[in-house]
Coordinates of C-alpha atoms in Angstrom, one line a residue:
M450 CA 106.6 -39.2 -171.0
I451 CA 107.1 -35.7 -169.7
Y452 CA 106.7 -32.7 -172.0
S453 CA 108.1 -29.2 -171.4
R454 CA 107.5 -27.5 -174.8
T455 CA 104.8 -25.9 -176.9
G456 CA 103.1 -27.4 -179.9
K457 CA 101.1 -30.6 -180.6
I458 CA 101.1 -32.9 -177.6
D459 CA 98.4 -35.3 -178.6
E460 CA 95.9 -35.7 -181.4
D461 CA 94.2 -32.3 -181.8
F462 CA 95.6 -31.1 -178.5
Y463 CA 98.2 -28.3 -178.3
V464 CA 100.2 -26.3 -175.7
L465 CA 100.5 -22.7 -176.9
G466 CA 102.4 -19.7 -175.8
H467 CA 105.3 -20.8 -173.5
P468 CA 105.5 -23.9 -171.3
A469 CA 105.9 -21.6 -168.2
V470 CA 102.7 -19.6 -169.0
P471 CA 100.7 -21.7 -171.4
I472 CA 97.2 -21.9 -172.7
Y473 CA 95.8 -25.1 -174.1
L474 CA 93.8 -25.8 -177.3
M475 CA 91.7 -28.8 -178.1
D476 CA 90.7 -28.6 -181.8
G477 CA 87.5 -30.0 -183.1
L478 CA 84.1 -29.0 -184.5
Q479 CA 83.9 -26.6 -181.6
P480 CA 87.5 -25.8 -180.5
I481 CA 88.1 -25.0 -176.9
I482 CA 90.8 -23.0 -175.3
F483 CA 91.8 -23.6 -171.6
D484 CA 93.0 -20.7 -169.6
A485 CA 94.4 -17.3 -170.8
G486 CA 97.9 -16.8 -169.2
F487 CA 99.5 -13.3 -168.8
T488 CA 97.9 -10.1 -170.1
I489 CA 101.0 -9.0 -172.1
L490 CA 101.1 -12.3 -174.0
G491 CA 97.6 -11.9 -175.4
E492 CA 98.7 -11.2 -178.9
H493 CA 101.2 -14.0 -178.7
Y494 CA 98.5 -16.5 -177.8
I495 CA 96.3 -15.2 -180.6
S496 CA 99.1 -15.7 -183.1
E497 CA 99.6 -19.3 -181.9
I498 CA 95.9 -20.0 -182.0
E499 CA 95.7 -18.7 -185.6
K500 CA 98.4 -21.1 -186.7
I501 CA 96.2 -24.0 -185.7
L502 CA 92.6 -22.7 -186.3
G503 CA 93.3 -20.2 -189.2
S504 CA 90.1 -18.1 -189.5
R505 CA 88.0 -20.4 -187.3
S506 CA 87.1 -19.2 -183.8
P507 CA 87.3 -21.2 -180.6
A508 CA 83.8 -21.9 -179.2
Y509 CA 84.8 -21.6 -175.5
C510 CA 87.7 -20.4 -173.3
C511 CA 87.4 -22.5 -170.2
I512 CA 89.0 -20.9 -167.1
T513 CA 90.3 -23.1 -164.4
H514 CA 90.4 -20.2 -161.9
V515 CA 90.8 -16.4 -162.0
H516 CA 94.4 -16.0 -160.8
F517 CA 96.4 -13.4 -162.8
D518 CA 98.3 -16.0 -164.8
H519 CA 95.3 -18.0 -165.9
C520 CA 92.9 -15.2 -167.0
G521 CA 95.2 -12.3 -168.0
S522 CA 94.5 -12.2 -171.7
I523 CA 90.8 -12.9 -171.7
A524 CA 90.0 -9.3 -172.9
A525 CA 92.4 -9.6 -175.9
L526 CA 91.1 -13.1 -176.8
K527 CA 87.5 -11.9 -176.6
R528 CA 88.2 -8.9 -178.9
R529 CA 89.7 -11.3 -181.4
Y530 CA 87.0 -13.9 -181.0
P531 CA 83.8 -12.1 -180.0
R532 CA 81.7 -15.2 -180.5
M533 CA 83.8 -17.2 -178.1
L534 CA 82.1 -17.9 -174.7
I535 CA 84.1 -17.5 -171.5
A536 CA 83.3 -20.3 -169.1
A537 CA 84.2 -20.4 -165.4
S538 CA 82.7 -21.2 -162.0
E539 CA 80.0 -19.2 -160.1
K540 CA 82.7 -18.4 -157.5
A541 CA 84.9 -16.9 -160.2
V542 CA 82.0 -14.6 -161.2
E543 CA 81.8 -13.4 -157.5
I544 CA 85.6 -12.8 -157.3
L545 CA 85.6 -10.6 -160.4
K546 CA 82.9 -8.4 -158.8
R547 CA 85.4 -7.3 -156.2
P548 CA 87.4 -4.2 -157.2
N549 CA 90.3 -5.3 -154.9
A550 CA 90.6 -8.7 -156.7
V551 CA 90.6 -7.0 -160.1
D552 CA 93.3 -4.5 -158.9
L553 CA 95.4 -7.4 -157.7
I554 CA 95.1 -9.3 -161.0
R555 CA 96.2 -6.1 -162.8
H556 CA 99.1 -5.5 -160.4
L557 CA 100.4 -9.1 -160.6
N558 CA 100.2 -9.1 -164.4
A559 CA 102.3 -5.9 -164.5
S560 CA 104.8 -7.5 -162.1
A561 CA 105.2 -10.5 -164.6
E562 CA 106.7 -8.4 -167.3
P563 CA 110.4 -9.0 -166.2
L564 CA 109.6 -12.8 -166.2
V565 CA 108.3 -12.6 -169.8
K566 CA 111.6 -10.9 -170.8
Q567 CA 113.6 -13.6 -169.1
L568 CA 111.6 -16.3 -171.0
G569 CA 112.8 -14.6 -174.2
I570 CA 109.3 -14.0 -175.6
S571 CA 109.5 -11.0 -178.0
Y572 CA 105.9 -11.1 -179.2
T573 CA 104.3 -9.1 -176.3
S574 CA 102.0 -6.1 -176.1
E575 CA 101.6 -3.0 -173.9
A576 CA 98.2 -4.2 -172.8
R577 CA 97.1 -3.9 -169.2
F578 CA 94.6 -6.3 -167.6
E579 CA 91.0 -5.5 -168.3
P580 CA 88.0 -7.0 -166.4
F581 CA 85.9 -9.4 -168.4
F582 CA 82.4 -11.0 -168.4
I583 CA 81.9 -14.7 -167.8
D584 CA 79.4 -15.8 -170.4
H585 CA 78.8 -19.3 -169.3
R586 CA 78.9 -20.5 -165.6
V587 CA 79.8 -24.1 -165.3
K588 CA 79.8 -26.5 -162.4
E589 CA 80.4 -30.1 -161.4
G590 CA 79.0 -32.5 -163.9
D591 CA 78.5 -30.1 -166.8
R592 CA 79.6 -31.0 -170.3
L593 CA 80.8 -28.9 -173.2
E594 CA 80.7 -30.5 -176.7
I595 CA 83.8 -30.4 -178.9
S596 CA 82.4 -32.7 -181.5
S597 CA 80.0 -35.6 -181.8
D598 CA 82.4 -38.0 -180.2
C599 CA 84.3 -35.7 -177.8
H600 CA 83.3 -33.5 -174.9
V601 CA 84.7 -31.7 -171.9
E602 CA 83.7 -32.8 -168.4
V603 CA 83.7 -30.2 -165.6
F604 CA 85.0 -31.0 -162.1
E605 CA 84.9 -28.7 -159.1
T606 CA 88.3 -29.1 -157.4
P607 CA 88.7 -26.5 -154.7
G608 CA 91.7 -26.2 -152.4
H609 CA 94.1 -24.3 -154.5
T610 CA 91.4 -21.7 -154.8
W611 CA 87.7 -21.8 -154.0
D612 CA 86.8 -21.1 -157.7
C613 CA 89.0 -23.8 -159.1
L614 CA 87.7 -26.1 -161.8
S615 CA 89.4 -28.9 -163.6
Y616 CA 88.4 -30.2 -167.1
R617 CA 88.7 -33.6 -168.6
I618 CA 88.6 -34.1 -172.4
S619 CA 86.7 -37.4 -172.8
K620 CA 88.0 -38.8 -176.0
R621 CA 91.7 -38.3 -175.2
N622 CA 91.3 -38.7 -171.4
I623 CA 93.2 -35.4 -170.9
L624 CA 92.9 -33.8 -167.5
L625 CA 93.6 -30.1 -167.1
S626 CA 94.0 -29.6 -163.4
S627 CA 96.0 -26.4 -163.1
E628 CA 97.6 -26.0 -159.6
A629 CA 94.9 -28.1 -158.0
A630 CA 97.3 -31.0 -158.6
G631 CA 100.3 -29.1 -157.3
Q632 CA 103.0 -27.3 -159.3
P633 CA 106.3 -29.0 -160.2
D634 CA 109.4 -27.0 -160.8
K635 CA 112.6 -27.7 -162.7
T636 CA 114.4 -29.0 -159.6
G637 CA 111.8 -31.8 -159.2
Y638 CA 110.2 -30.1 -156.2
V639 CA 106.3 -30.1 -156.2
V640 CA 104.7 -27.0 -154.7
T641 CA 101.7 -27.9 -152.5
D642 CA 99.5 -25.0 -153.7
C643 CA 96.8 -25.1 -151.0
L644 CA 95.9 -21.4 -151.0
A645 CA 92.3 -21.8 -150.0
D646 CA 92.1 -24.9 -147.8
F647 CA 94.5 -27.8 -147.2
N648 CA 91.9 -30.5 -146.7
H649 CA 90.0 -29.5 -149.8
Y650 CA 93.3 -29.4 -151.7
L651 CA 94.2 -32.9 -150.6
A652 CA 90.7 -34.2 -151.5
S653 CA 91.0 -32.8 -155.0
L654 CA 94.5 -34.2 -155.4
L655 CA 93.3 -37.7 -154.3
R656 CA 90.3 -37.4 -156.7
F657 CA 92.7 -36.9 -159.6
K658 CA 94.3 -40.2 -158.9
T659 CA 90.9 -42.0 -159.3
L660 CA 90.3 -40.4 -162.7
E661 CA 93.3 -42.3 -164.2
A662 CA 94.0 -39.6 -166.9
D663 CA 96.3 -40.5 -169.8
L664 CA 97.5 -36.9 -170.0
L665 CA 97.8 -34.4 -167.2
C666 CA 98.3 -30.6 -167.4
P667 CA 99.2 -29.1 -164.0
G668 CA 99.2 -25.6 -165.4
H669 CA 102.8 -24.6 -165.8
I670 CA 106.0 -26.0 -167.3
Y671 CA 105.1 -29.7 -167.7
V672 CA 102.6 -32.0 -169.2
Y673 CA 102.6 -35.6 -168.1
K674 CA 101.6 -38.6 -170.2
G675 CA 101.0 -42.3 -169.5
R676 CA 102.8 -43.8 -166.5
D677 CA 104.3 -40.4 -165.6
V678 CA 100.8 -39.1 -164.7
T679 CA 100.5 -41.8 -162.0
D680 CA 104.1 -41.1 -160.8
Y681 CA 103.6 -37.4 -160.7
L682 CA 100.4 -37.6 -158.7
A683 CA 102.0 -40.0 -156.2
K684 CA 104.9 -37.5 -155.8
A685 CA 102.5 -34.6 -155.4
E686 CA 100.6 -36.5 -152.6
I687 CA 103.8 -37.2 -150.7
A688 CA 104.9 -33.5 -151.2
C689 CA 101.5 -32.5 -149.7
F690 CA 102.0 -34.3 -146.4
D691 CA 105.7 -33.3 -146.3
F692 CA 104.9 -29.6 -146.7
H693 CA 102.1 -29.8 -144.1
K694 CA 104.6 -31.4 -141.6
T695 CA 107.3 -28.9 -142.4
V696 CA 105.1 -25.8 -142.0
L697 CA 103.9 -27.0 -138.5
Q698 CA 107.5 -27.8 -137.5
I699 CA 108.9 -24.4 -138.6
A700 CA 105.9 -22.6 -137.0
A701 CA 106.7 -24.3 -133.7
E702 CA 110.4 -23.5 -133.9
E703 CA 109.7 -19.9 -134.7
N704 CA 107.0 -19.5 -132.0
G705 CA 104.5 -18.6 -134.7
D706 CA 106.5 -15.6 -136.1
F707 CA 104.9 -15.4 -139.5
D708 CA 107.6 -13.5 -141.2
C709 CA 110.2 -15.9 -140.0
I710 CA 108.1 -18.9 -141.2
K711 CA 107.7 -17.3 -144.6
Q712 CA 111.4 -16.5 -145.0
R713 CA 112.5 -20.0 -144.0
I714 CA 110.2 -21.7 -146.5
K715 CA 111.1 -19.2 -149.2
R716 CA 114.8 -20.1 -148.7
F717 CA 114.3 -23.8 -149.5
E718 CA 111.4 -23.5 -151.9
Y719 CA 111.7 -20.4 -154.0
D720 CA 115.3 -19.2 -153.8
P721 CA 117.0 -22.4 -155.2
N722 CA 114.5 -22.7 -158.1
P723 CA 116.4 -21.6 -161.2
G724 CA 113.1 -20.8 -163.0
P725 CA 110.9 -20.2 -164.7
K726 CA 109.0 -19.4 -161.6
Q727 CA 106.3 -17.0 -160.3
P728 CA 107.2 -13.4 -159.9
E729 CA 108.3 -12.9 -156.3
P730 CA 105.3 -10.7 -155.3
A731 CA 102.9 -13.4 -156.4
Y732 CA 104.9 -16.1 -154.8
L733 CA 104.9 -14.4 -151.4
L734 CA 101.2 -13.7 -151.5
N735 CA 100.5 -17.3 -152.3
L736 CA 103.0 -18.6 -149.7
E737 CA 101.3 -16.6 -146.9
A738 CA 97.9 -18.1 -147.9
R739 CA 99.4 -21.7 -148.1
I740 CA 100.9 -21.3 -144.6
R741 CA 97.7 -20.0 -143.1
A742 CA 95.7 -22.9 -144.7
I743 CA 98.0 -25.4 -143.0
L744 CA 98.1 -23.6 -139.7
N745 CA 94.3 -23.5 -139.8
T746 CA 94.3 -27.3 -140.3
G747 CA 96.7 -27.9 -137.4
R748 CA 97.8 -31.3 -136.4
N749 CA 94.5 -33.0 -137.0
T750 CA 94.1 -36.2 -139.1
L751 CA 93.6 -35.1 -142.6
N752 CA 90.9 -36.7 -144.8
G753 CA 91.4 -40.1 -143.2
Y754 CA 95.2 -40.0 -143.7
D755 CA 97.6 -39.3 -140.9
H756 CA 99.9 -36.5 -142.1
Q757 CA 102.8 -38.2 -140.4
A758 CA 102.5 -41.1 -142.8

């Protein structure tokens, strides 16, 4: 089954906000939020959380990575829930110490306002991104307790970004991977989102297959359940090799002209996508990083797999 909606998806597990820019909530003795979407949707997320939790507070907000569309509303959430602990990786802590990184998060959140209007979300705010403090640094193998019979496992899954974490909810076997598992769009295309490193991205993607999750949340638009988890991850793996091959081929045809490479990829990847999709400034920044990650890999054999396969 494939979901593209908000609301209850599994027992005690909810997608909140909007499928294109969601946050996730696992209810329990110690409820946990995953990610924090856009800044201007902070009040909208809070309203959705309150419908489920009432006056109760989440115990944690677990951040997969500190991209603008995954940490934008942390400040608003923290004001509403001051006892809630913000959990993320050590690398995320280091990123947030850099003024240029914070400025970019703020700029990209501002650029997302037209997209929010297109999505038809009226419950927005005038807020601007504010830096935040990470209360709880988590790493591979850590566990966060939801209740006596349910916990969250932490996995380090770099490749999309260096700070990228994925989380598995044990009792429900729910895997929250964000874009570490690629990003599907409405056309069926899967974006190979290897911003930091292609080989690490591929290794993380292959690792997800071994976890055999019952529910997969790639971060935007869709949630996959049952057999569709396996089918999606297989498709994402094929897309990974195909994109690697395509970038190298276009780079050779364009004699390494980076602007030409970007525009050719944008024409088949971004332009035909009817949306919802990233704001163009964010897409172009990410595309440049993805291309560079693949050009840095070159034509070598990748993680024991031939990229021609």
